[in-house]
Amino acid sequence: MEDVFTEAHIAGIKLKNKIIRSATHEGLADEVGNPSEALIKKYEVLAKGGVGAIITGYAAIMKNGKSPLVNMLMIDKDERIQYYKRLVERVHQYNIPIFLQITHCGRQTFSKTTGLPTVAPSAIKDKLYNEDIPQELNESGIYEIVENFASAIERAKKAGFDGVQLQLSHGYLLSSFLSPHMNKRIDKWGGSSENRFRIVKEIMKKSREKVGDFPIIAKINGYEKSKDGLKLDEAILIAKYLESSRCNAIEVSCGIAEEGFMASRGSFPFEMIAKYNHLMKKVPKILYPLVKIVLKNRFASPEPKYLYNVDNAKKIKENIKIPVIVVGGIRKLEDIKSIINYGQSDFISMARPFIIEPDIVKKFMEGKQQESGCIDCNYCQIGIEESFLKCYYGKV
């Protein structure tokens, strides 16, 4: 039987235990996209709290891939390396590995945010980020993105990170290439699973040329809710392609932004949506009761609310040899032990529990707590539209 609290390894990187902090946008970059002192302190608190490893909030690889959420990290130029070095050094004081998640937001942003056209594999408007019809990327644009991802990974290595995570899930640019729901291309970048994976394959190839065996892990969708979305059989193929491309580990999640609270299940936070969401600001308050019904029907979390990626992670794990990490609705220590002991995943990761209790792992280890205090109100998921990440505990 595996012990959750014994050390384990990803690509030779030692983790003190098998519980990982999954990437969560903190909204704590400074005004130009570098890690702020407040962000560094947040990671220090996580490191002190006993987590096995930290995956940072996402960092954009280029300007047109920046999120509309406030104060996103950027990793688009060499001048930023010195600022990330400070972050890494502070976390490493506690002997905790830290991975930089890198992304391009693709169609899940606004041109008014970036000052540039939004881009995607196909010119299909996002149903949530619906102000722009994205430009379909031409081949030179695709190769520019490949080069920018590889350069970002090289910067992460120079900054001292233990590795990077490619964000291939949740509807961002690389996720949209992988998904048949968002990629309708008929050239070599679309169509078959292998063609839709091609951009990731090129990123891995170019990155390995630049950084050698530096650890690169990936976060993928095990499935998407849309009828023509990515399903488990293709997720297994993508995992195999990643392994063949020298990816070092795979985190399994699900869903894309326009599908609602697929990846972050729990309560439907209408009160927070009414206060913070950019679209709600255009709606007269008299219509709120009707809008609440419509939005809840469209975006509310499906069942189950807990452990909803475990079965898919297990099936993916059965098909590859590299480590698998599972995220999604994991709250109880007994469930974590079960997932690890029964070989459903090599590691588990959590996001929202670390917002309310950054020392949750230490509490688990010391026997002070058996379950996260997170009530899955999802207020934190909406609050980040205009503020830094924090726990609201169901109160506006």
mmCIF file of C-alpha atoms in Angstrom:
data_model
loop_
_atom_site.group_PDB
_atom_site.id
_atom_site.type_symbol
_atom_site.label_atom_id
_atom_site.label_comp_id
_atom_site.label_asym_id
_atom_site.label_seq_id
_atom_site.Cartn_x
_atom_site.Cartn_y
_atom_site.Cartn_z
ATOM 1 C CA MET A 1 0.000 0.000 0.000
ATOM 2 C CA GLU A 2 1.282 3.430 -0.935
ATOM 3 C CA ASP A 3 1.608 6.100 1.739
ATOM 4 C CA VAL A 4 0.351 9.539 0.730
ATOM 5 C CA PHE A 5 2.963 11.155 2.958
ATOM 6 C CA THR A 6 6.094 9.375 1.751
ATOM 7 C CA GLU A 7 8.329 11.036 -0.814
ATOM 8 C CA ALA A 8 7.794 10.515 -4.513
ATOM 9 C CA HIS A 9 9.385 11.754 -7.716
ATOM 10 C CA ILE A 10 8.404 13.432 -10.985
ATOM 11 C CA ALA A 11 11.219 13.417 -13.561
ATOM 12 C CA GLY A 12 13.761 13.045 -10.766
ATOM 13 C CA ILE A 13 12.298 15.937 -8.764
ATOM 14 C CA LYS A 14 11.655 14.886 -5.154
ATOM 15 C CA LEU A 15 8.275 15.653 -3.591
ATOM 16 C CA LYS A 16 7.859 15.182 0.157
ATOM 17 C CA ASN A 17 4.382 13.748 -0.365
ATOM 18 C CA LYS A 18 1.849 13.041 -3.100
ATOM 19 C CA ILE A 19 -0.391 16.096 -2.640
ATOM 20 C CA ILE A 20 0.159 18.916 -5.142
ATOM 21 C CA ARG A 21 -1.225 22.426 -5.254
ATOM 22 C CA SER A 22 -2.901 22.703 -8.652
ATOM 23 C CA ALA A 23 -2.544 25.892 -10.691
ATOM 24 C CA THR A 24 -4.816 28.725 -9.575
ATOM 25 C CA HIS A 25 -4.784 32.273 -10.942
ATOM 26 C CA GLU A 26 -3.924 34.497 -7.983
ATOM 27 C CA GLY A 27 -4.249 37.955 -9.557
ATOM 28 C CA LEU A 28 -1.098 39.013 -7.731
ATOM 29 C CA ALA A 29 1.339 39.845 -10.498
ATOM 30 C CA ASP A 30 2.539 43.430 -10.448
ATOM 31 C CA GLU A 31 1.290 46.025 -12.935
ATOM 32 C CA VAL A 32 3.587 44.737 -15.687
ATOM 33 C CA GLY A 33 3.107 40.989 -15.105
ATOM 34 C CA ASN A 34 6.049 40.106 -12.864
ATOM 35 C CA PRO A 35 5.565 38.196 -9.586
ATOM 36 C CA SER A 36 4.887 40.642 -6.762
ATOM 37 C CA GLU A 37 6.057 40.386 -3.166
ATOM 38 C CA ALA A 38 2.468 39.513 -2.187
ATOM 39 C CA LEU A 39 2.502 36.573 -4.611
ATOM 40 C CA ILE A 40 5.880 35.360 -3.370
ATOM 41 C CA LYS A 41 4.602 35.452 0.219
ATOM 42 C CA LYS A 42 1.521 33.448 -0.814
ATOM 43 C CA TYR A 43 3.757 30.732 -2.235
ATOM 44 C CA GLU A 44 5.930 30.820 0.879
ATOM 45 C CA VAL A 45 2.842 30.170 3.006
ATOM 46 C CA LEU A 46 1.931 27.228 0.760
ATOM 47 C CA ALA A 47 5.469 25.858 1.019
ATOM 48 C CA LYS A 48 5.406 26.118 4.827
ATOM 49 C CA GLY A 49 2.050 24.335 4.848
ATOM 50 C CA GLY A 50 3.515 21.006 3.773
ATOM 51 C CA VAL A 51 2.414 20.743 0.133
ATOM 52 C CA GLY A 52 4.347 18.250 -1.995
ATOM 53 C CA ALA A 53 4.781 20.667 -4.894
ATOM 54 C CA ILE A 54 3.362 23.958 -6.127
ATOM 55 C CA ILE A 55 2.099 24.637 -9.630
ATOM 56 C CA THR A 56 1.831 28.392 -10.094
ATOM 57 C CA GLY A 57 -1.060 30.330 -11.527
ATOM 58 C CA TYR A 58 -0.839 30.603 -15.284
ATOM 59 C CA ALA A 59 1.718 32.840 -16.988
ATOM 60 C CA ALA A 60 1.141 34.091 -20.537
ATOM 61 C CA ILE A 61 3.811 33.396 -23.123
ATOM 62 C CA MET A 62 2.980 36.447 -25.261
ATOM 63 C CA LYS A 63 0.913 39.603 -25.129
ATOM 64 C CA ASN A 64 -2.017 38.435 -27.241
ATOM 65 C CA GLY A 65 -2.378 35.415 -24.957
ATOM 66 C CA LYS A 66 -2.985 37.436 -21.799
ATOM 67 C CA SER A 67 -6.093 36.788 -19.696
ATOM 68 C CA PRO A 68 -8.719 39.462 -18.977
ATOM 69 C CA LEU A 69 -8.479 38.470 -15.306
ATOM 70 C CA VAL A 70 -6.615 41.079 -13.302
ATOM 71 C CA ASN A 71 -2.850 40.978 -12.758
ATOM 72 C CA MET A 72 -1.912 37.863 -14.710
ATOM 73 C CA LEU A 73 1.679 36.669 -14.708
ATOM 74 C CA MET A 74 3.689 37.106 -17.920
ATOM 75 C CA ILE A 75 6.719 35.103 -19.080
ATOM 76 C CA ASP A 76 7.096 36.692 -22.511
ATOM 77 C CA LYS A 77 10.582 38.209 -22.296
ATOM 78 C CA ASP A 78 13.989 37.587 -20.756
ATOM 79 C CA GLU A 79 13.829 40.685 -18.550
ATOM 80 C CA ARG A 80 11.329 38.845 -16.346
ATOM 81 C CA ILE A 81 13.727 36.045 -15.385
ATOM 82 C CA GLN A 82 15.292 38.006 -12.511
ATOM 83 C CA TYR A 83 11.887 38.522 -10.868
ATOM 84 C CA TYR A 84 10.988 34.841 -11.124
ATOM 85 C CA LYS A 85 14.367 33.900 -9.671
ATOM 86 C CA ARG A 86 13.411 35.689 -6.454
ATOM 87 C CA LEU A 87 10.139 33.762 -6.284
ATOM 88 C CA VAL A 88 11.822 30.397 -6.834
ATOM 89 C CA GLU A 89 14.590 31.083 -4.311
ATOM 90 C CA ARG A 90 12.076 31.967 -1.613
ATOM 91 C CA VAL A 91 10.056 28.779 -2.186
ATOM 92 C CA HIS A 92 13.165 26.598 -2.362
ATOM 93 C CA GLN A 93 14.115 27.711 1.155
ATOM 94 C CA TYR A 94 11.477 25.202 2.269
ATOM 95 C CA ASN A 95 12.689 22.424 -0.065
ATOM 96 C CA ILE A 96 9.426 22.458 -2.005
ATOM 97 C CA PRO A 97 9.536 22.121 -5.817
ATOM 98 C CA ILE A 98 7.670 24.685 -7.881
ATOM 99 C CA PHE A 99 6.455 24.391 -11.486
ATOM 100 C CA LEU A 100 5.508 27.382 -13.625
ATOM 101 C CA GLN A 101 2.261 26.892 -15.539
ATOM 102 C CA ILE A 102 2.451 28.557 -18.947
ATOM 103 C CA THR A 103 -0.358 29.287 -21.350
ATOM 104 C CA HIS A 104 -1.818 31.296 -24.176
ATOM 105 C CA CYS A 105 -5.458 32.175 -23.541
ATOM 106 C CA GLY A 106 -6.450 31.947 -27.199
ATOM 107 C CA ARG A 107 -10.094 32.894 -27.691
ATOM 108 C CA GLN A 108 -10.686 33.064 -23.911
ATOM 109 C CA THR A 109 -9.671 36.698 -23.678
ATOM 110 C CA PHE A 110 -10.635 40.032 -25.218
ATOM 111 C CA SER A 111 -8.896 42.204 -27.777
ATOM 112 C CA LYS A 112 -9.631 45.174 -25.498
ATOM 113 C CA THR A 113 -7.480 43.421 -22.851
ATOM 114 C CA THR A 114 -4.496 42.639 -25.044
ATOM 115 C CA GLY A 115 -4.748 45.454 -27.605
ATOM 116 C CA LEU A 116 -4.427 42.752 -30.270
ATOM 117 C CA PRO A 117 -6.829 40.460 -32.143
ATOM 118 C CA THR A 118 -7.799 37.268 -30.355
ATOM 119 C CA VAL A 119 -6.589 34.099 -32.058
ATOM 120 C CA ALA A 120 -7.691 30.461 -32.188
ATOM 121 C CA PRO A 121 -7.337 27.374 -34.376
ATOM 122 C CA SER A 122 -10.701 28.234 -35.952
ATOM 123 C CA ALA A 123 -12.721 31.453 -36.198
ATOM 124 C CA ILE A 124 -15.396 30.303 -33.741
ATOM 125 C CA LYS A 125 -16.659 32.741 -31.134
ATOM 126 C CA ASP A 126 -16.460 31.596 -27.517
ATOM 127 C CA LYS A 127 -19.880 31.551 -25.832
ATOM 128 C CA LEU A 128 -18.520 33.132 -22.657
ATOM 129 C CA TYR A 129 -15.725 35.386 -23.933
ATOM 130 C CA ASN A 130 -18.045 36.471 -26.715
ATOM 131 C CA GLU A 131 -16.973 40.014 -27.599
ATOM 132 C CA ASP A 132 -14.622 38.929 -30.389
ATOM 133 C CA ILE A 133 -14.626 36.465 -33.240
ATOM 134 C CA PRO A 134 -11.090 35.100 -33.052
ATOM 135 C CA GLN A 135 -8.814 35.158 -36.046
ATOM 136 C CA GLU A 136 -7.944 31.721 -37.372
ATOM 137 C CA LEU A 137 -4.195 31.277 -36.995
ATOM 138 C CA ASN A 138 -2.207 30.802 -40.181
ATOM 139 C CA GLU A 139 0.844 28.555 -40.242
ATOM 140 C CA SER A 140 3.353 31.311 -39.556
ATOM 141 C CA GLY A 141 1.249 32.379 -36.565
ATOM 142 C CA ILE A 142 1.213 28.817 -35.260
ATOM 143 C CA TYR A 143 4.988 28.530 -35.513
ATOM 144 C CA GLU A 144 5.358 31.881 -33.750
ATOM 145 C CA ILE A 145 3.335 30.453 -30.861
ATOM 146 C CA VAL A 146 5.461 27.282 -30.855
ATOM 147 C CA GLU A 147 8.613 29.395 -30.589
ATOM 148 C CA ASN A 148 7.133 31.542 -27.824
ATOM 149 C CA PHE A 149 6.167 28.498 -25.739
ATOM 150 C CA ALA A 150 9.653 27.032 -26.120
ATOM 151 C CA SER A 151 11.260 30.365 -25.182
ATOM 152 C CA ALA A 152 9.001 30.650 -22.118
ATOM 153 C CA ILE A 153 10.079 27.186 -20.985
ATOM 154 C CA GLU A 154 13.712 28.180 -21.434
ATOM 155 C CA ARG A 155 13.114 31.272 -19.276
ATOM 156 C CA ALA A 156 11.521 29.123 -16.586
ATOM 157 C CA LYS A 157 14.592 26.899 -16.539
ATOM 158 C CA LYS A 158 16.913 29.912 -16.264
ATOM 159 C CA ALA A 159 14.792 31.268 -13.397
ATOM 160 C CA GLY A 160 15.372 28.059 -11.449
ATOM 161 C CA PHE A 161 11.912 26.495 -11.602
ATOM 162 C CA ASP A 162 11.857 22.734 -11.089
ATOM 163 C CA GLY A 163 9.755 22.389 -14.218
ATOM 164 C CA VAL A 164 6.896 23.833 -16.212
ATOM 165 C CA GLN A 165 3.325 22.783 -16.818
ATOM 166 C CA LEU A 166 1.770 23.228 -20.254
ATOM 167 C CA GLN A 167 -1.869 24.255 -19.881
ATOM 168 C CA LEU A 168 -3.609 21.979 -22.397
ATOM 169 C CA SER A 169 -7.012 22.031 -20.679
ATOM 170 C CA HIS A 170 -10.000 24.273 -19.932
ATOM 171 C CA GLY A 171 -10.369 25.844 -23.387
ATOM 172 C CA TYR A 172 -7.203 27.913 -23.641
ATOM 173 C CA LEU A 173 -5.311 28.008 -26.937
ATOM 174 C CA LEU A 174 -3.580 24.622 -26.846
ATOM 175 C CA SER A 175 -6.725 23.050 -25.393
ATOM 176 C CA SER A 176 -8.709 24.518 -28.284
ATOM 177 C CA PHE A 177 -6.339 22.933 -30.805
ATOM 178 C CA LEU A 178 -6.802 19.524 -29.150
ATOM 179 C CA SER A 179 -10.604 19.762 -28.974
ATOM 180 C CA PRO A 180 -12.762 18.816 -31.999
ATOM 181 C CA HIS A 181 -15.353 21.230 -30.593
ATOM 182 C CA MET A 182 -13.065 24.223 -31.112
ATOM 183 C CA ASN A 183 -10.743 23.019 -33.883
ATOM 184 C CA LYS A 184 -12.533 22.689 -37.234
ATOM 185 C CA ARG A 185 -9.437 23.010 -39.413
ATOM 186 C CA ILE A 186 -8.977 20.792 -42.475
ATOM 187 C CA ASP A 187 -5.208 21.254 -42.814
ATOM 188 C CA LYS A 188 -2.398 19.446 -40.976
ATOM 189 C CA TRP A 189 -3.295 21.252 -37.719
ATOM 190 C CA GLY A 190 -6.849 19.866 -37.556
ATOM 191 C CA GLY A 191 -9.016 16.842 -38.294
ATOM 192 C CA SER A 192 -7.496 13.722 -36.745
ATOM 193 C CA SER A 193 -6.377 13.470 -33.125
ATOM 194 C CA GLU A 194 -2.779 13.333 -34.306
ATOM 195 C CA ASN A 195 -3.168 16.494 -36.396
ATOM 196 C CA ARG A 196 -4.854 18.398 -33.592
ATOM 197 C CA PHE A 197 -1.982 17.388 -31.302
ATOM 198 C CA ARG A 198 0.606 18.612 -33.827
ATOM 199 C CA ILE A 199 1.094 22.070 -32.264
ATOM 200 C CA VAL A 200 1.850 20.471 -28.886
ATOM 201 C CA LYS A 201 4.230 17.998 -30.532
ATOM 202 C CA GLU A 202 6.068 20.909 -32.172
ATOM 203 C CA ILE A 203 6.247 22.768 -28.847
ATOM 204 C CA MET A 204 7.712 19.721 -27.131
ATOM 205 C CA LYS A 205 10.228 19.193 -29.931
ATOM 206 C CA LYS A 206 11.384 22.819 -29.954
ATOM 207 C CA SER A 207 11.466 22.940 -26.154
ATOM 208 C CA ARG A 208 13.593 19.817 -25.871
ATOM 209 C CA GLU A 209 16.066 21.418 -28.266
ATOM 210 C CA LYS A 210 16.314 24.407 -25.928
ATOM 211 C CA VAL A 211 16.120 22.845 -22.447
ATOM 212 C CA GLY A 212 17.082 19.189 -22.792
ATOM 213 C CA ASP A 213 15.641 17.034 -20.010
ATOM 214 C CA PHE A 214 14.198 19.936 -17.991
ATOM 215 C CA PRO A 215 10.878 18.638 -16.575
ATOM 216 C CA ILE A 216 7.807 19.467 -18.648
ATOM 217 C CA ILE A 217 4.436 18.263 -17.405
ATOM 218 C CA ALA A 218 1.006 18.876 -18.927
ATOM 219 C CA LYS A 219 -2.567 19.432 -17.798
ATOM 220 C CA ILE A 220 -5.182 17.873 -20.063
ATOM 221 C CA ASN A 221 -8.928 17.423 -20.227
ATOM 222 C CA GLY A 222 -10.148 13.883 -19.650
ATOM 223 C CA TYR A 223 -13.365 14.936 -21.370
ATOM 224 C CA GLU A 224 -15.502 17.916 -22.352
ATOM 225 C CA LYS A 225 -19.273 18.276 -21.971
ATOM 226 C CA SER A 226 -19.977 19.543 -25.506
ATOM 227 C CA LYS A 227 -21.362 16.870 -27.832
ATOM 228 C CA ASP A 228 -18.496 17.337 -30.264
ATOM 229 C CA GLY A 229 -15.955 17.939 -27.496
ATOM 230 C CA LEU A 230 -12.965 15.856 -26.535
ATOM 231 C CA LYS A 231 -13.858 12.516 -24.917
ATOM 232 C CA LEU A 232 -11.909 9.974 -22.886
ATOM 233 C CA ASP A 233 -10.766 7.822 -25.819
ATOM 234 C CA GLU A 234 -9.051 10.848 -27.358
ATOM 235 C CA ALA A 235 -7.706 11.981 -23.986
ATOM 236 C CA ILE A 236 -5.970 8.601 -23.720
ATOM 237 C CA LEU A 237 -4.482 9.125 -27.180
ATOM 238 C CA ILE A 238 -3.276 12.613 -26.215
ATOM 239 C CA ALA A 239 -1.668 11.186 -23.079
ATOM 240 C CA LYS A 240 0.149 8.631 -25.215
ATOM 241 C CA TYR A 241 1.263 11.341 -27.661
ATOM 242 C CA LEU A 242 2.549 13.417 -24.741
ATOM 243 C CA GLU A 243 4.504 10.491 -23.360
ATOM 244 C CA SER A 244 6.038 9.882 -26.792
ATOM 245 C CA SER A 245 6.977 13.581 -26.919
ATOM 246 C CA ARG A 246 8.965 13.237 -23.658
ATOM 247 C CA CYS A 247 6.394 14.836 -21.371
ATOM 248 C CA ASN A 248 7.190 13.931 -17.755
ATOM 249 C CA ALA A 249 3.753 13.771 -16.094
ATOM 250 C CA ILE A 250 0.095 14.451 -16.850
ATOM 251 C CA GLU A 251 -2.513 16.162 -14.678
ATOM 252 C CA VAL A 252 -6.089 15.166 -15.557
ATOM 253 C CA SER A 253 -8.900 17.724 -15.379
ATOM 254 C CA CYS A 254 -12.006 18.360 -17.515
ATOM 255 C CA GLY A 255 -14.112 20.973 -19.267
ATOM 256 C CA ILE A 256 -13.765 24.340 -20.977
ATOM 257 C CA ALA A 257 -14.823 27.790 -19.804
ATOM 258 C CA GLU A 258 -17.977 28.088 -21.917
ATOM 259 C CA GLU A 259 -19.307 24.848 -20.374
ATOM 260 C CA GLY A 260 -19.626 26.532 -16.983
ATOM 261 C CA PHE A 261 -18.527 25.037 -13.667
ATOM 262 C CA MET A 262 -17.236 21.752 -15.080
ATOM 263 C CA ALA A 263 -13.722 21.937 -13.684
ATOM 264 C CA SER A 264 -14.721 23.659 -10.411
ATOM 265 C CA ARG A 265 -17.909 21.971 -9.287
ATOM 266 C CA GLY A 266 -20.065 22.994 -6.380
ATOM 267 C CA SER A 267 -22.638 25.717 -5.770
ATOM 268 C CA PHE A 268 -23.736 28.122 -8.490
ATOM 269 C CA PRO A 269 -22.444 31.532 -7.262
ATOM 270 C CA PHE A 270 -25.038 33.832 -8.793
ATOM 271 C CA GLU A 271 -24.607 36.576 -6.182
ATOM 272 C CA MET A 272 -20.916 36.873 -7.096
ATOM 273 C CA ILE A 273 -21.676 36.688 -10.798
ATOM 274 C CA ALA A 274 -24.160 39.535 -10.414
ATOM 275 C CA LYS A 275 -21.547 41.656 -8.663
ATOM 276 C CA TYR A 276 -18.381 40.920 -10.613
ATOM 277 C CA ASN A 277 -19.048 39.361 -14.017
ATOM 278 C CA HIS A 278 -18.450 41.705 -16.956
ATOM 279 C CA LEU A 279 -21.566 40.524 -18.824
ATOM 280 C CA MET A 280 -23.906 41.019 -15.854
ATOM 281 C CA LYS A 281 -23.018 44.696 -15.680
ATOM 282 C CA LYS A 282 -25.096 45.185 -18.821
ATOM 283 C CA VAL A 283 -28.207 43.483 -17.379
ATOM 284 C CA PRO A 284 -30.959 45.522 -15.614
ATOM 285 C CA LYS A 285 -31.409 44.317 -12.016
ATOM 286 C CA ILE A 286 -35.104 43.755 -12.564
ATOM 287 C CA LEU A 287 -34.160 40.867 -14.849
ATOM 288 C CA TYR A 288 -31.839 39.174 -12.325
ATOM 289 C CA PRO A 289 -34.334 36.467 -11.176
ATOM 290 C CA LEU A 290 -34.892 35.368 -14.764
ATOM 291 C CA VAL A 291 -31.208 35.577 -15.639
ATOM 292 C CA LYS A 292 -30.351 33.463 -12.587
ATOM 293 C CA ILE A 293 -32.613 30.663 -13.812
ATOM 294 C CA VAL A 294 -31.190 30.801 -17.331
ATOM 295 C CA LEU A 295 -27.568 30.911 -16.196
ATOM 296 C CA LYS A 296 -28.029 28.143 -13.665
ATOM 297 C CA ASN A 297 -29.530 25.874 -16.311
ATOM 298 C CA ARG A 298 -26.680 26.693 -18.677
ATOM 299 C CA PHE A 299 -23.621 26.823 -16.424
ATOM 300 C CA ALA A 300 -24.330 25.000 -13.149
ATOM 301 C CA SER A 301 -22.068 22.098 -12.181
ATOM 302 C CA PRO A 302 -23.067 18.631 -13.338
ATOM 303 C CA GLU A 303 -22.943 15.593 -11.080
ATOM 304 C CA PRO A 304 -20.906 14.224 -9.436
ATOM 305 C CA LYS A 305 -19.604 17.153 -7.395
ATOM 306 C CA TYR A 306 -16.629 15.245 -5.971
ATOM 307 C CA LEU A 307 -13.857 13.005 -7.331
ATOM 308 C CA TYR A 308 -15.157 13.619 -10.833
ATOM 309 C CA ASN A 309 -11.906 13.045 -12.705
ATOM 310 C CA VAL A 310 -10.683 9.975 -10.825
ATOM 311 C CA ASP A 311 -12.147 7.322 -13.155
ATOM 312 C CA ASN A 312 -10.724 9.040 -16.218
ATOM 313 C CA ALA A 313 -7.334 9.503 -14.562
ATOM 314 C CA LYS A 314 -7.263 5.785 -13.748
ATOM 315 C CA LYS A 315 -8.004 4.856 -17.358
ATOM 316 C CA ILE A 316 -5.352 7.247 -18.639
ATOM 317 C CA LYS A 317 -2.850 5.877 -16.106
ATOM 318 C CA GLU A 318 -3.502 2.343 -17.378
ATOM 319 C CA ASN A 319 -2.269 3.410 -20.823
ATOM 320 C CA ILE A 320 0.954 5.297 -20.020
ATOM 321 C CA LYS A 321 4.043 4.841 -17.879
ATOM 322 C CA ILE A 322 4.679 8.455 -16.817
ATOM 323 C CA PRO A 323 3.106 9.727 -13.552
ATOM 324 C CA VAL A 324 -0.532 10.803 -13.489
ATOM 325 C CA ILE A 325 -1.930 13.555 -11.257
ATOM 326 C CA VAL A 326 -5.683 13.869 -10.723
ATOM 327 C CA VAL A 327 -7.504 17.066 -9.754
ATOM 328 C CA GLY A 328 -11.159 17.861 -9.154
ATOM 329 C CA GLY A 329 -13.397 17.745 -6.090
ATOM 330 C CA ILE A 330 -10.877 16.020 -3.834
ATOM 331 C CA ARG A 331 -11.597 17.074 -0.256
ATOM 332 C CA LYS A 332 -11.184 14.151 2.171
ATOM 333 C CA LEU A 333 -7.984 12.511 3.342
ATOM 334 C CA GLU A 334 -9.615 9.081 3.155
ATOM 335 C CA ASP A 335 -10.355 9.684 -0.537
ATOM 336 C CA ILE A 336 -6.765 10.786 -1.177
ATOM 337 C CA LYS A 337 -5.467 7.615 0.472
ATOM 338 C CA SER A 338 -7.907 5.502 -1.530
ATOM 339 C CA ILE A 339 -6.912 7.099 -4.855
ATOM 340 C CA ILE A 340 -3.218 6.516 -4.177
ATOM 341 C CA ASN A 341 -3.537 3.089 -2.533
ATOM 342 C CA TYR A 342 -5.733 1.640 -5.276
ATOM 343 C CA GLY A 343 -3.484 2.956 -8.026
ATOM 344 C CA GLN A 344 -6.058 5.275 -9.578
ATOM 345 C CA SER A 345 -3.468 8.042 -9.781
ATOM 346 C CA ASP A 346 0.152 8.554 -8.726
ATOM 347 C CA PHE A 347 -0.522 11.989 -7.216
ATOM 348 C CA ILE A 348 -3.562 14.094 -6.367
ATOM 349 C CA SER A 349 -3.827 17.857 -6.751
ATOM 350 C CA MET A 350 -6.197 20.417 -5.271
ATOM 351 C CA ALA A 351 -6.860 24.087 -5.937
ATOM 352 C CA ARG A 352 -9.743 25.553 -3.916
ATOM 353 C CA PRO A 353 -8.826 23.768 -0.628
ATOM 354 C CA PHE A 354 -5.464 25.569 -0.647
ATOM 355 C CA ILE A 355 -7.229 28.935 -0.937
ATOM 356 C CA ILE A 356 -9.028 28.538 2.380
ATOM 357 C CA GLU A 357 -6.293 26.462 4.057
ATOM 358 C CA PRO A 358 -2.801 26.758 2.596
ATOM 359 C CA ASP A 359 -1.596 24.445 5.390
ATOM 360 C CA ILE A 360 -4.180 21.722 4.721
ATOM 361 C CA VAL A 361 -1.466 19.103 4.038
ATOM 362 C CA LYS A 362 0.239 19.793 7.359
ATOM 363 C CA LYS A 363 -3.140 19.453 9.109
ATOM 364 C CA PHE A 364 -3.719 16.127 7.354
ATOM 365 C CA MET A 365 -0.263 14.869 8.327
ATOM 366 C CA GLU A 366 -0.641 15.863 11.968
ATOM 367 C CA GLY A 367 -4.093 14.313 12.243
ATOM 368 C CA LYS A 368 -5.709 17.647 13.072
ATOM 369 C CA GLN A 369 -8.124 17.453 10.153
ATOM 370 C CA GLN A 370 -9.562 14.773 7.884
ATOM 371 C CA GLU A 371 -11.324 16.982 5.357
ATOM 372 C CA SER A 372 -10.884 20.369 3.711
ATOM 373 C CA GLY A 373 -12.913 23.258 5.083
ATOM 374 C CA CYS A 374 -13.757 24.383 1.538
ATOM 375 C CA ILE A 375 -17.551 24.554 1.028
ATOM 376 C CA ASP A 376 -17.260 24.741 -2.787
ATOM 377 C CA CYS A 377 -19.278 27.938 -2.971
ATOM 378 C CA ASN A 378 -17.222 28.944 -6.043
ATOM 379 C CA TYR A 379 -17.239 32.603 -5.035
ATOM 380 C CA CYS A 380 -13.455 32.587 -5.443
ATOM 381 C CA GLN A 381 -13.885 31.616 -9.099
ATOM 382 C CA ILE A 382 -15.827 34.796 -9.817
ATOM 383 C CA GLY A 383 -14.053 37.193 -7.472
ATOM 384 C CA ILE A 384 -10.834 36.871 -9.485
ATOM 385 C CA GLU A 385 -12.477 38.730 -12.358
ATOM 386 C CA GLU A 386 -11.818 41.984 -10.527
ATOM 387 C CA SER A 387 -9.669 41.165 -7.493
ATOM 388 C CA PHE A 388 -6.905 38.914 -6.195
ATOM 389 C CA LEU A 389 -7.601 35.322 -5.217
ATOM 390 C CA LYS A 390 -9.136 34.800 -1.782
ATOM 391 C CA CYS A 391 -11.715 32.694 0.031
ATOM 392 C CA TYR A 392 -15.156 34.322 0.382
ATOM 393 C CA TYR A 393 -16.728 31.357 2.207
ATOM 394 C CA GLY A 394 -20.098 31.939 0.557
ATOM 395 C CA LYS A 395 -20.352 35.652 1.339
ATOM 396 C CA VAL A 396 -20.245 38.518 -1.165
#
